[in-house]
Short mmCIF file of C-alpha atoms and ligand atoms in Angstrom, two decimals:
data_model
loop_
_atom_site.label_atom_id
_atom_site.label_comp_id
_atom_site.label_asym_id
_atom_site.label_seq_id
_atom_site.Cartn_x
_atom_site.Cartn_y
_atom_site.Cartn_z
CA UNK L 174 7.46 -20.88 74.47
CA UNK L 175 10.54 -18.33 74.76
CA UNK L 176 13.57 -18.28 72.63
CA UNK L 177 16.57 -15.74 72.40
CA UNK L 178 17.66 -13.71 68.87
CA UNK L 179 20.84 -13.13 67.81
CA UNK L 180 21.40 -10.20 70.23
CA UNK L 181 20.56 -12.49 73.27
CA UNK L 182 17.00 -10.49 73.65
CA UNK L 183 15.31 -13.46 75.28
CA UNK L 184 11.23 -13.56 74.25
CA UNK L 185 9.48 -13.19 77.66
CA UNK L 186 6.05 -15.21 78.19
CA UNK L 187 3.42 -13.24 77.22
CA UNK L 188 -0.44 -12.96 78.48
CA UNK L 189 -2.58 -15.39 77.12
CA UNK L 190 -6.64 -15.02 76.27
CA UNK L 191 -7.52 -17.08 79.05
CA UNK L 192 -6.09 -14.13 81.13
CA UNK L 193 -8.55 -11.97 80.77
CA UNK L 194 -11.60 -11.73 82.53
CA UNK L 195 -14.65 -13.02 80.21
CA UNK L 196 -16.87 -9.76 79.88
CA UNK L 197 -13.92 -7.76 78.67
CA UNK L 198 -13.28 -10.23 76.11
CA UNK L 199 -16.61 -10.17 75.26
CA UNK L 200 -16.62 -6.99 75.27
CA UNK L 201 -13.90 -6.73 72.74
CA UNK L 202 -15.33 -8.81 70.44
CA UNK L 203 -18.76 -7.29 70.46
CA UNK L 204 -16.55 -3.77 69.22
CA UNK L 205 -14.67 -5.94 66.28
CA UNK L 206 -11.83 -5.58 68.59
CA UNK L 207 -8.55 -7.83 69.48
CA UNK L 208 -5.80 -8.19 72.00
CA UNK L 209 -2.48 -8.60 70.12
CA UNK L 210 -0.36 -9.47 72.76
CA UNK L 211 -1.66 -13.66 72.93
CA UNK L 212 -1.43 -14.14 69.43
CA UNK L 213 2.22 -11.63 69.01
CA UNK L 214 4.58 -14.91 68.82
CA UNK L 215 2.11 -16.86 66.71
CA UNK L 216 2.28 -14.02 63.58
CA UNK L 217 5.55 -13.17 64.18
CA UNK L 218 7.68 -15.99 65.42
CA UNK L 219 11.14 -15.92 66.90
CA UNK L 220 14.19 -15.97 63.86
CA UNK L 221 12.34 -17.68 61.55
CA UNK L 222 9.02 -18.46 60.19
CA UNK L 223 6.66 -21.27 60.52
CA UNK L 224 5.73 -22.28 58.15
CA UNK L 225 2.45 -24.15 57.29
CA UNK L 226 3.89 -25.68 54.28
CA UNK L 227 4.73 -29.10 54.57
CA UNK L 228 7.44 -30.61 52.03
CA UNK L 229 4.86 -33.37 50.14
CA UNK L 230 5.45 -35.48 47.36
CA UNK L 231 2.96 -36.72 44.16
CA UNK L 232 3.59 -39.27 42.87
CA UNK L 233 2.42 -39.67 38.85
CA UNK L 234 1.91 -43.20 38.99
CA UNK L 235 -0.95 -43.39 42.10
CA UNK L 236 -2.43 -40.09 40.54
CA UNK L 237 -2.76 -40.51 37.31
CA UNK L 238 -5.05 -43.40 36.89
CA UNK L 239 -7.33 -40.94 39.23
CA UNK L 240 -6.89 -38.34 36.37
CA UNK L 241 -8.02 -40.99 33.74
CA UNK L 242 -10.97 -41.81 35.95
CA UNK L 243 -12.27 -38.05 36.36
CA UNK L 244 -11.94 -38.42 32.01
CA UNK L 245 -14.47 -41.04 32.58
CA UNK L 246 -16.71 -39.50 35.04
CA UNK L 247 -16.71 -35.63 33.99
CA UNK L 248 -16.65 -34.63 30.35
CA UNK L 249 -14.86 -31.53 29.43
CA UNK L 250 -17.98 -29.51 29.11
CA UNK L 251 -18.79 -30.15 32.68
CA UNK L 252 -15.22 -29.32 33.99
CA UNK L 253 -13.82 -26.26 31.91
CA UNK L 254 -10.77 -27.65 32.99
CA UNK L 255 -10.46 -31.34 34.31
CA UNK L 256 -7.78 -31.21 36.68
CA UNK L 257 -6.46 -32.87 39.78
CA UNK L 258 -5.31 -30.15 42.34
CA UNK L 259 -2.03 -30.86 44.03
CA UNK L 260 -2.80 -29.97 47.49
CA UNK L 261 -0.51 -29.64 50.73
CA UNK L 262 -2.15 -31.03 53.72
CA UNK L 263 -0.17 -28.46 55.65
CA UNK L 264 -2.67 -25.67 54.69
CA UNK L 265 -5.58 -27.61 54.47
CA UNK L 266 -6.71 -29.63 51.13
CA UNK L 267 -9.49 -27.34 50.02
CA UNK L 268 -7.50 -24.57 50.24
CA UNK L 269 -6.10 -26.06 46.89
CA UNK L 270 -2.80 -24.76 47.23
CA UNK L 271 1.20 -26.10 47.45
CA UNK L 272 3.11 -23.64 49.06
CA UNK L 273 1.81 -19.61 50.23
CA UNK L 274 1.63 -18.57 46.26
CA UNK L 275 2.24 -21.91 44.24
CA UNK L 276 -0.88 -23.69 42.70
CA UNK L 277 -0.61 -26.92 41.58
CA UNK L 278 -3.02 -29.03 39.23
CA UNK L 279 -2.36 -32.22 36.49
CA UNK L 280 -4.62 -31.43 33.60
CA UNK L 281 -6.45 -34.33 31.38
CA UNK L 282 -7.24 -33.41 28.13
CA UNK L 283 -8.29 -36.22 26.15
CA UNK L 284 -8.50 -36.15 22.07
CA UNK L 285 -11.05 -34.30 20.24
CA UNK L 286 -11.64 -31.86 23.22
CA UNK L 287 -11.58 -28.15 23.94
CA UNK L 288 -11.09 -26.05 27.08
CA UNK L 289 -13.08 -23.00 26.02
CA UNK L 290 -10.75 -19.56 25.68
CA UNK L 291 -10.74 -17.50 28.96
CA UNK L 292 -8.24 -15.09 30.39
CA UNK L 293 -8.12 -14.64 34.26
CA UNK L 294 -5.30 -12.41 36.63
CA UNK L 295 -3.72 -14.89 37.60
CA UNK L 296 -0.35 -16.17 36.15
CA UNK L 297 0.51 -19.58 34.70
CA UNK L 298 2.56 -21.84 33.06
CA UNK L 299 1.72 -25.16 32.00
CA UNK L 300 4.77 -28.41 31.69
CA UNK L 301 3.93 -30.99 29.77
CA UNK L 302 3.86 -34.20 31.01
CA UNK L 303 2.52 -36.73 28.52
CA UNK L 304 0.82 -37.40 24.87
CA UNK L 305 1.19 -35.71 22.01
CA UNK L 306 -1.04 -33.77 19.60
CA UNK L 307 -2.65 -31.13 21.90
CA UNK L 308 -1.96 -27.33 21.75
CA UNK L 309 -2.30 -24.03 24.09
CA UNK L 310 -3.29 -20.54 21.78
CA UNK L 311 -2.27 -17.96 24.23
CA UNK L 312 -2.69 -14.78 22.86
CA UNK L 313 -3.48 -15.56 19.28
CA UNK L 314 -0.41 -18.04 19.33
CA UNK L 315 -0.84 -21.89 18.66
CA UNK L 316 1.73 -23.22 20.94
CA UNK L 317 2.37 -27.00 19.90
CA UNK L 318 2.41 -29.26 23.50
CA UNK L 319 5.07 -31.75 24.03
CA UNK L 320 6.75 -33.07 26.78
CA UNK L 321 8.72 -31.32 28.88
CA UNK L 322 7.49 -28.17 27.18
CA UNK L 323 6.79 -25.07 28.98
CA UNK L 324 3.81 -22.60 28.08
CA UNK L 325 3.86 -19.41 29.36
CA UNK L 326 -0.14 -18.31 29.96
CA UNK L 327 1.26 -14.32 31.56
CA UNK L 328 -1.63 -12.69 33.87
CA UNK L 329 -4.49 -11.36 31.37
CA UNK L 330 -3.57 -13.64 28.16
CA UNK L 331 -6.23 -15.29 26.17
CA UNK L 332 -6.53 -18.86 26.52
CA UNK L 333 -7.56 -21.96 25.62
CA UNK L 334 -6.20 -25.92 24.73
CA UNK L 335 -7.23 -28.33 21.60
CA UNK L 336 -6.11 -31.77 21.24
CA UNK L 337 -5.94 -33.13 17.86
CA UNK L 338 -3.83 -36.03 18.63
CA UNK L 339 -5.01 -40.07 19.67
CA UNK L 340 -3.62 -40.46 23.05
CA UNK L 341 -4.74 -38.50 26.43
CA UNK L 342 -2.56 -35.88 26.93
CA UNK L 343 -1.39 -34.44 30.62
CA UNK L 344 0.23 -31.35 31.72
CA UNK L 345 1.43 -30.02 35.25
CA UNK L 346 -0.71 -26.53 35.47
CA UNK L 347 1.25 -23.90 37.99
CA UNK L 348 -0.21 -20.82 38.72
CA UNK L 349 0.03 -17.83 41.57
CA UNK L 350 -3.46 -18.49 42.06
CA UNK L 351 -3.16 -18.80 45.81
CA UNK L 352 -1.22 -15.37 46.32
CA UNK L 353 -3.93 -13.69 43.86
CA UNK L 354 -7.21 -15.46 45.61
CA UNK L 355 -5.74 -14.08 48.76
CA UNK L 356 -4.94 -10.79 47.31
CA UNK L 357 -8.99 -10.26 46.22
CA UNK L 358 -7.72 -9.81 42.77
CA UNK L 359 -8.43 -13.31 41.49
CA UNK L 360 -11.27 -13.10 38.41
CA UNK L 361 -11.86 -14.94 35.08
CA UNK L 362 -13.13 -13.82 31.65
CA UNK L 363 -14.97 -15.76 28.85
CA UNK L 364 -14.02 -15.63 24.97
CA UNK L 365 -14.77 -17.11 22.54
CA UNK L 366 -12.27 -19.26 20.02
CA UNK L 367 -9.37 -17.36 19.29
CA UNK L 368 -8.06 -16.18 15.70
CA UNK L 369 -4.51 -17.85 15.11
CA UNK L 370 -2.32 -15.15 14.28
CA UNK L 371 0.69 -15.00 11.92
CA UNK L 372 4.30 -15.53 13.59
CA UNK L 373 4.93 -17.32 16.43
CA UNK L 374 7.28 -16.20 19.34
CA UNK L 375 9.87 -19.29 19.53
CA UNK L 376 10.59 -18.38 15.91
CA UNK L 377 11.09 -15.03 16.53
CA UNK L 378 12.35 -14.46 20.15
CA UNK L 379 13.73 -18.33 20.80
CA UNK L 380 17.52 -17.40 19.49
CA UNK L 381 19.91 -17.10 22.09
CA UNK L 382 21.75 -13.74 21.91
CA UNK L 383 19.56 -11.98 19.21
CA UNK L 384 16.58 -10.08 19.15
CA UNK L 385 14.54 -8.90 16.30
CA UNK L 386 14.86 -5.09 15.89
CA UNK L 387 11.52 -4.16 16.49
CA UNK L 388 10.10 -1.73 13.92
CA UNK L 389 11.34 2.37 14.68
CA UNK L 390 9.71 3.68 17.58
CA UNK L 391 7.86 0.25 18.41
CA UNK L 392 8.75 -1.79 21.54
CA UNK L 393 8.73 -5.54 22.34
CA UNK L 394 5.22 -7.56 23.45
CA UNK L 395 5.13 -7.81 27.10
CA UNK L 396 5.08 -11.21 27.09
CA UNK L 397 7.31 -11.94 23.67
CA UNK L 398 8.67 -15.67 24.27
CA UNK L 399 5.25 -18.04 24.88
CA UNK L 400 6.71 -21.29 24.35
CA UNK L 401 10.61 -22.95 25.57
CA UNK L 402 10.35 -26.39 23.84
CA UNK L 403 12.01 -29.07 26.16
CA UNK L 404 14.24 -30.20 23.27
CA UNK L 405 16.25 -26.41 23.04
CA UNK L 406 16.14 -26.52 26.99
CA UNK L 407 17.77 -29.57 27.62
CA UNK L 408 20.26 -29.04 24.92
CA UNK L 409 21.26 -25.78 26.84
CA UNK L 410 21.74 -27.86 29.73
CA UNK L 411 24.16 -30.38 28.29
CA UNK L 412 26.49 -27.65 27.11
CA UNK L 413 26.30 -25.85 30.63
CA UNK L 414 27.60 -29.11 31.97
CA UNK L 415 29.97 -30.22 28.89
CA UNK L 416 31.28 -26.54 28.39
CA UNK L 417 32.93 -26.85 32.46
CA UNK L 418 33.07 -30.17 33.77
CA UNK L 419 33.20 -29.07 37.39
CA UNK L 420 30.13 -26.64 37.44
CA UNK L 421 27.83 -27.93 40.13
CA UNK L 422 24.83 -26.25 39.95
CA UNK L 423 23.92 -27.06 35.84
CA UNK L 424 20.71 -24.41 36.00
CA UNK L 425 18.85 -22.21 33.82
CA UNK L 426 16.01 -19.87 34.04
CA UNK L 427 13.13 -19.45 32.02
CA UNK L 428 13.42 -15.59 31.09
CA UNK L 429 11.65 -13.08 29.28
CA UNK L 430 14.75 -12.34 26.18
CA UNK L 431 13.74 -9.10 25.65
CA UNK L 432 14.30 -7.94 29.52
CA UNK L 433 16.16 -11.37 30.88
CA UNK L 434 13.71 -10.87 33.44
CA UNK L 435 12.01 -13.94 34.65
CA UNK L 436 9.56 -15.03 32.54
CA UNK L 437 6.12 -13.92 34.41
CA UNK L 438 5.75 -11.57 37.64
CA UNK L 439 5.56 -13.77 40.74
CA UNK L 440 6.74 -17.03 40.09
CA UNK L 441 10.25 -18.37 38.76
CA UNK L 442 10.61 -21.06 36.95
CA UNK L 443 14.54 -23.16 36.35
CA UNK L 444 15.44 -26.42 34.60
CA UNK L 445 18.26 -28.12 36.72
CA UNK L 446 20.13 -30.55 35.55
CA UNK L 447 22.03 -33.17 37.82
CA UNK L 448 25.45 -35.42 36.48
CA UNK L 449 24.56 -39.04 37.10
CA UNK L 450 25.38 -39.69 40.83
CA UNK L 451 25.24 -35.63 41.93
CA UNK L 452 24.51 -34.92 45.27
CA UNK L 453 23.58 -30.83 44.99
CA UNK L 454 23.20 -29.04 47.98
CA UNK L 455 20.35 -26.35 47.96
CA UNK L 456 21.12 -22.79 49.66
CA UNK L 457 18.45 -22.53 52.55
CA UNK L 458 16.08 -19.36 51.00
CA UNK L 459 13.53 -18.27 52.07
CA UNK L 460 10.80 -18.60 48.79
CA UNK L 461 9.24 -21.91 48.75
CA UNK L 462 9.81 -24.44 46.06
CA UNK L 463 8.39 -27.16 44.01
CA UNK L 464 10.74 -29.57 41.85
CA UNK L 465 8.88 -32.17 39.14
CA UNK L 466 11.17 -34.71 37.47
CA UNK L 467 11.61 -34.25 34.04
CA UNK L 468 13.59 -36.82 33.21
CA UNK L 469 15.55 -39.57 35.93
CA UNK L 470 15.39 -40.81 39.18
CA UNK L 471 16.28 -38.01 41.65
CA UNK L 472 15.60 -38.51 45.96
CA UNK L 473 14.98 -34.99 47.13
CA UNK L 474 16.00 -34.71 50.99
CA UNK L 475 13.73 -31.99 52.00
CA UNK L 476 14.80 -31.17 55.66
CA UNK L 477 16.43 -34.59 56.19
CA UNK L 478 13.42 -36.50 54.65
CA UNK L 479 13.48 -38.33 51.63
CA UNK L 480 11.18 -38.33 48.96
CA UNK L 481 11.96 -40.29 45.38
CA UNK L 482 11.20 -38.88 42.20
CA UNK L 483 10.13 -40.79 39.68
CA UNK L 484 9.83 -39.02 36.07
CA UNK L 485 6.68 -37.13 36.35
CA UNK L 486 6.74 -36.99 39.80
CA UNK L 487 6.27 -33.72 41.67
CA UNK L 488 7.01 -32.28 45.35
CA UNK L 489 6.91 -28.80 47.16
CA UNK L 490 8.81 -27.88 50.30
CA UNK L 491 8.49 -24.55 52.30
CA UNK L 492 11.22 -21.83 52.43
CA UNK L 493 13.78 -21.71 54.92
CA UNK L 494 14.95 -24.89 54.71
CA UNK L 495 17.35 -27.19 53.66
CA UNK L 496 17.30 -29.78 50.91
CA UNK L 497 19.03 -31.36 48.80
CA UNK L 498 18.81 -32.92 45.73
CA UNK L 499 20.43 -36.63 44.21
CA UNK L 500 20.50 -38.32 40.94
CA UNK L 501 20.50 -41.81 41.87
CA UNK L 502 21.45 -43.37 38.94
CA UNK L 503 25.26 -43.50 38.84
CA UNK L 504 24.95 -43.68 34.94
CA UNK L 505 22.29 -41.09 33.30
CA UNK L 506 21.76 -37.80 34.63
CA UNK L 507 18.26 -36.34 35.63
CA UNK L 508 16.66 -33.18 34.75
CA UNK L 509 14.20 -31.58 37.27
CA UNK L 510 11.92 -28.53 36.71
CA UNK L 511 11.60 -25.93 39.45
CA UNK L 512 9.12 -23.34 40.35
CA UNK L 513 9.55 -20.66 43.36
CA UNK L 514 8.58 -17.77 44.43
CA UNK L 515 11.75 -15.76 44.90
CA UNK L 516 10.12 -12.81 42.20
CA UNK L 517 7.78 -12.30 44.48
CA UNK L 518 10.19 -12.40 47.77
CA UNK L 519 12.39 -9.89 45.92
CA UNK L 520 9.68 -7.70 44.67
CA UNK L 521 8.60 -7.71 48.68
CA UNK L 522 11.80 -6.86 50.10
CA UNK L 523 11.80 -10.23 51.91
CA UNK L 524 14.74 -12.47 49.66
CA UNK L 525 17.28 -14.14 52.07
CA UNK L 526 19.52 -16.46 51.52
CA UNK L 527 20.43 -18.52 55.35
CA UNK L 528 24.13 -19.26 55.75
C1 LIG W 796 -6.93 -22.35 34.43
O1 LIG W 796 -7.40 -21.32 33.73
C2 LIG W 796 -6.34 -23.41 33.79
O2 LIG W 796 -6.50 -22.45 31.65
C3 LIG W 796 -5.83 -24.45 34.55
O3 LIG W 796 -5.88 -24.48 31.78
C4 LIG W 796 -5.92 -24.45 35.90
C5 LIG W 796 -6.65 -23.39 37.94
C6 LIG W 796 -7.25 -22.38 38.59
C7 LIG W 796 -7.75 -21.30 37.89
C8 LIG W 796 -7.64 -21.27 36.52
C9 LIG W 796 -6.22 -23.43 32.31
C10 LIG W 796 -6.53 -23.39 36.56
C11 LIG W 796 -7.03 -22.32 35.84
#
């Protein structure tokens, strides 16, 4: 296959494997050694990647009766974690991953269980899907779980989740696992139950525009803000979109207040709301992204294809591309959750954003 850049440069044919004679390929091999020039076009294809990403959609309502199941067959003790992986047939399901860096899981914890206290490199966050009455300590902080919440669990973080309440309770589990498995840096740690400290971080770090002076000479924790109940988030979206009636793109970003930073190292995360009958066009980027429906009835158009999101619903699509997003009700707006990886693109030196 031959294409032309933008300078014209046409991409001439190049030799293939088949090319060359048999014993000097063998020969190659036998010295750990490889031509470049057949495989040149597949690593590094003309203008724009390929990727192997494909945009795929989950829906909550075929998965989570599987989840309920796997509460059935595999107690907690035998799981660690019980969790459904969201996998993109695009790289391959046992690969276990959404996009290059995004890991996706639904977690099942049902009541009087524990996931035992670990800490791993890897970063992650957890939304809350359904139920009521579990919890996350991360780092000595009993972070309350309801829906729509997000918990930060920041690379090295003690952690572990209760559930005190009646009902099962389910959370969407994303994590940079993929980009850290490929990395070699991917390990776990075992703890034991953690001691719930004083003070949490919402109370302290969770007020818009103020900080508490930390003590003379003393700095912030890395990782001050743990928790962003749904309730404050969604409030800060209705007065993005009361405050100017015409603003299109009704976003905010989970940050770090003590940097505004995003709120872990690789991954981004957004809340996005959309005005009841919004169509919102998506600048083509090049991180790939995964949207879950909060709240709402939204079809994402993911290169041209349509996918509907039902509320707890979940899809990725790869970077590069372009989507867009629609509320289709014409009388209730919808409010979508977004992770990507631009943190990680910008940290590379690889952010674009495609005309
Ligand atoms: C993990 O530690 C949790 O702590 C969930 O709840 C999902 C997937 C891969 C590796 C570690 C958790 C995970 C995970």
């Amino acid at each position: 296959m031959s294409s032309s850049d933008s300078s014209g440069h046409a991409d001439a044919a190049l030799g293939r494997l088949e090319d060359l004679p048999a014993p000097y390929r063998a020969e190659l091999g036998a010295q750990n050694l490889v031509p470049l020039w057949p495989s040149l076009r597949a690593v590094l294809p003309p203008v724009k990647p390929v990727p192997k990403t494909m945009a795929t959609a989950w829906s909550y309502q075929a998965l989570r009766p599987l989840l309920m199941e796997a509460g059935a067959l595999t107690p907690i003790e035998k799981a660690e974690r019980r969790v459904l992986v969201l996998a993109n047939p695009g790289h391959g399901l046992e690969r276990m991953q959404a996009t290059p860096a995004i890991y996706l899981g639904m977690q099942l914890l049902l009541p009087g269980e524990w996931a035992p206290s670990h800490r791993h490199t890897p970063n992650a966050v957890r939304m809350v899907v359904e139920g009521e009455g579990a919890w996350t300590t991360v780092d000595g902080q009993k972070c309350t779980m309801e829906r729509g919440d997000l918990i930060l669990t920041p690379t090295g973080l003690w952690h572990e989740h209760g559930h005190d309440g009646t009902d099962p309770v389910v959370w969407l589990d994303v994590l940079d696992l993929p980009l850290m498995y490929y990395m070699e840096v991917s390990y776990h740690v075992n703890g034991t139950r953690q001691a719930v400290k004083a003070g949490r971080g919402e109370q302290r770090f969770g007020q818009g525009g103020v900080l508490p002076t930390p003590a003379f000479e003393q700095r912030h924790p890395r990782y001050p803000l743990l928790r962003y109940p749904w309730k404050d988030v969604k409030a800060a979206l209705e007065r993005l979109a009361s405050d100017d009636p015409g603003l299109q793109q009704i976003q905010v970003t989970y940050v770090n207040p003590a940097t505004g930073e995003d709120a872990e190292n690789v991954l981004a995360f957004h809340a996005l709301m959309l005005r009841p009958g919004q169509i919102l066009e998506l600048p083509v980027r090049s991180p790939a992204m995964v949207f879950h429906l909060i709240e709402g009835l939204v079809e994402a158009r993911i290169a041209e294809q349509p996918f509907t999101l039902a509320a707890a619903d979940t899809c990725c699509m790869p970077g590069y591309t372009p989507a867009q997003l629609v509320n289709r009700s014409q009388d209730q707006p919808a409010f979508v959750f977004v992770a990507d990886e631009s943190p990680l693109h910008r940290k590379l030196g690889v952010y674009e954003v495609r005309p």
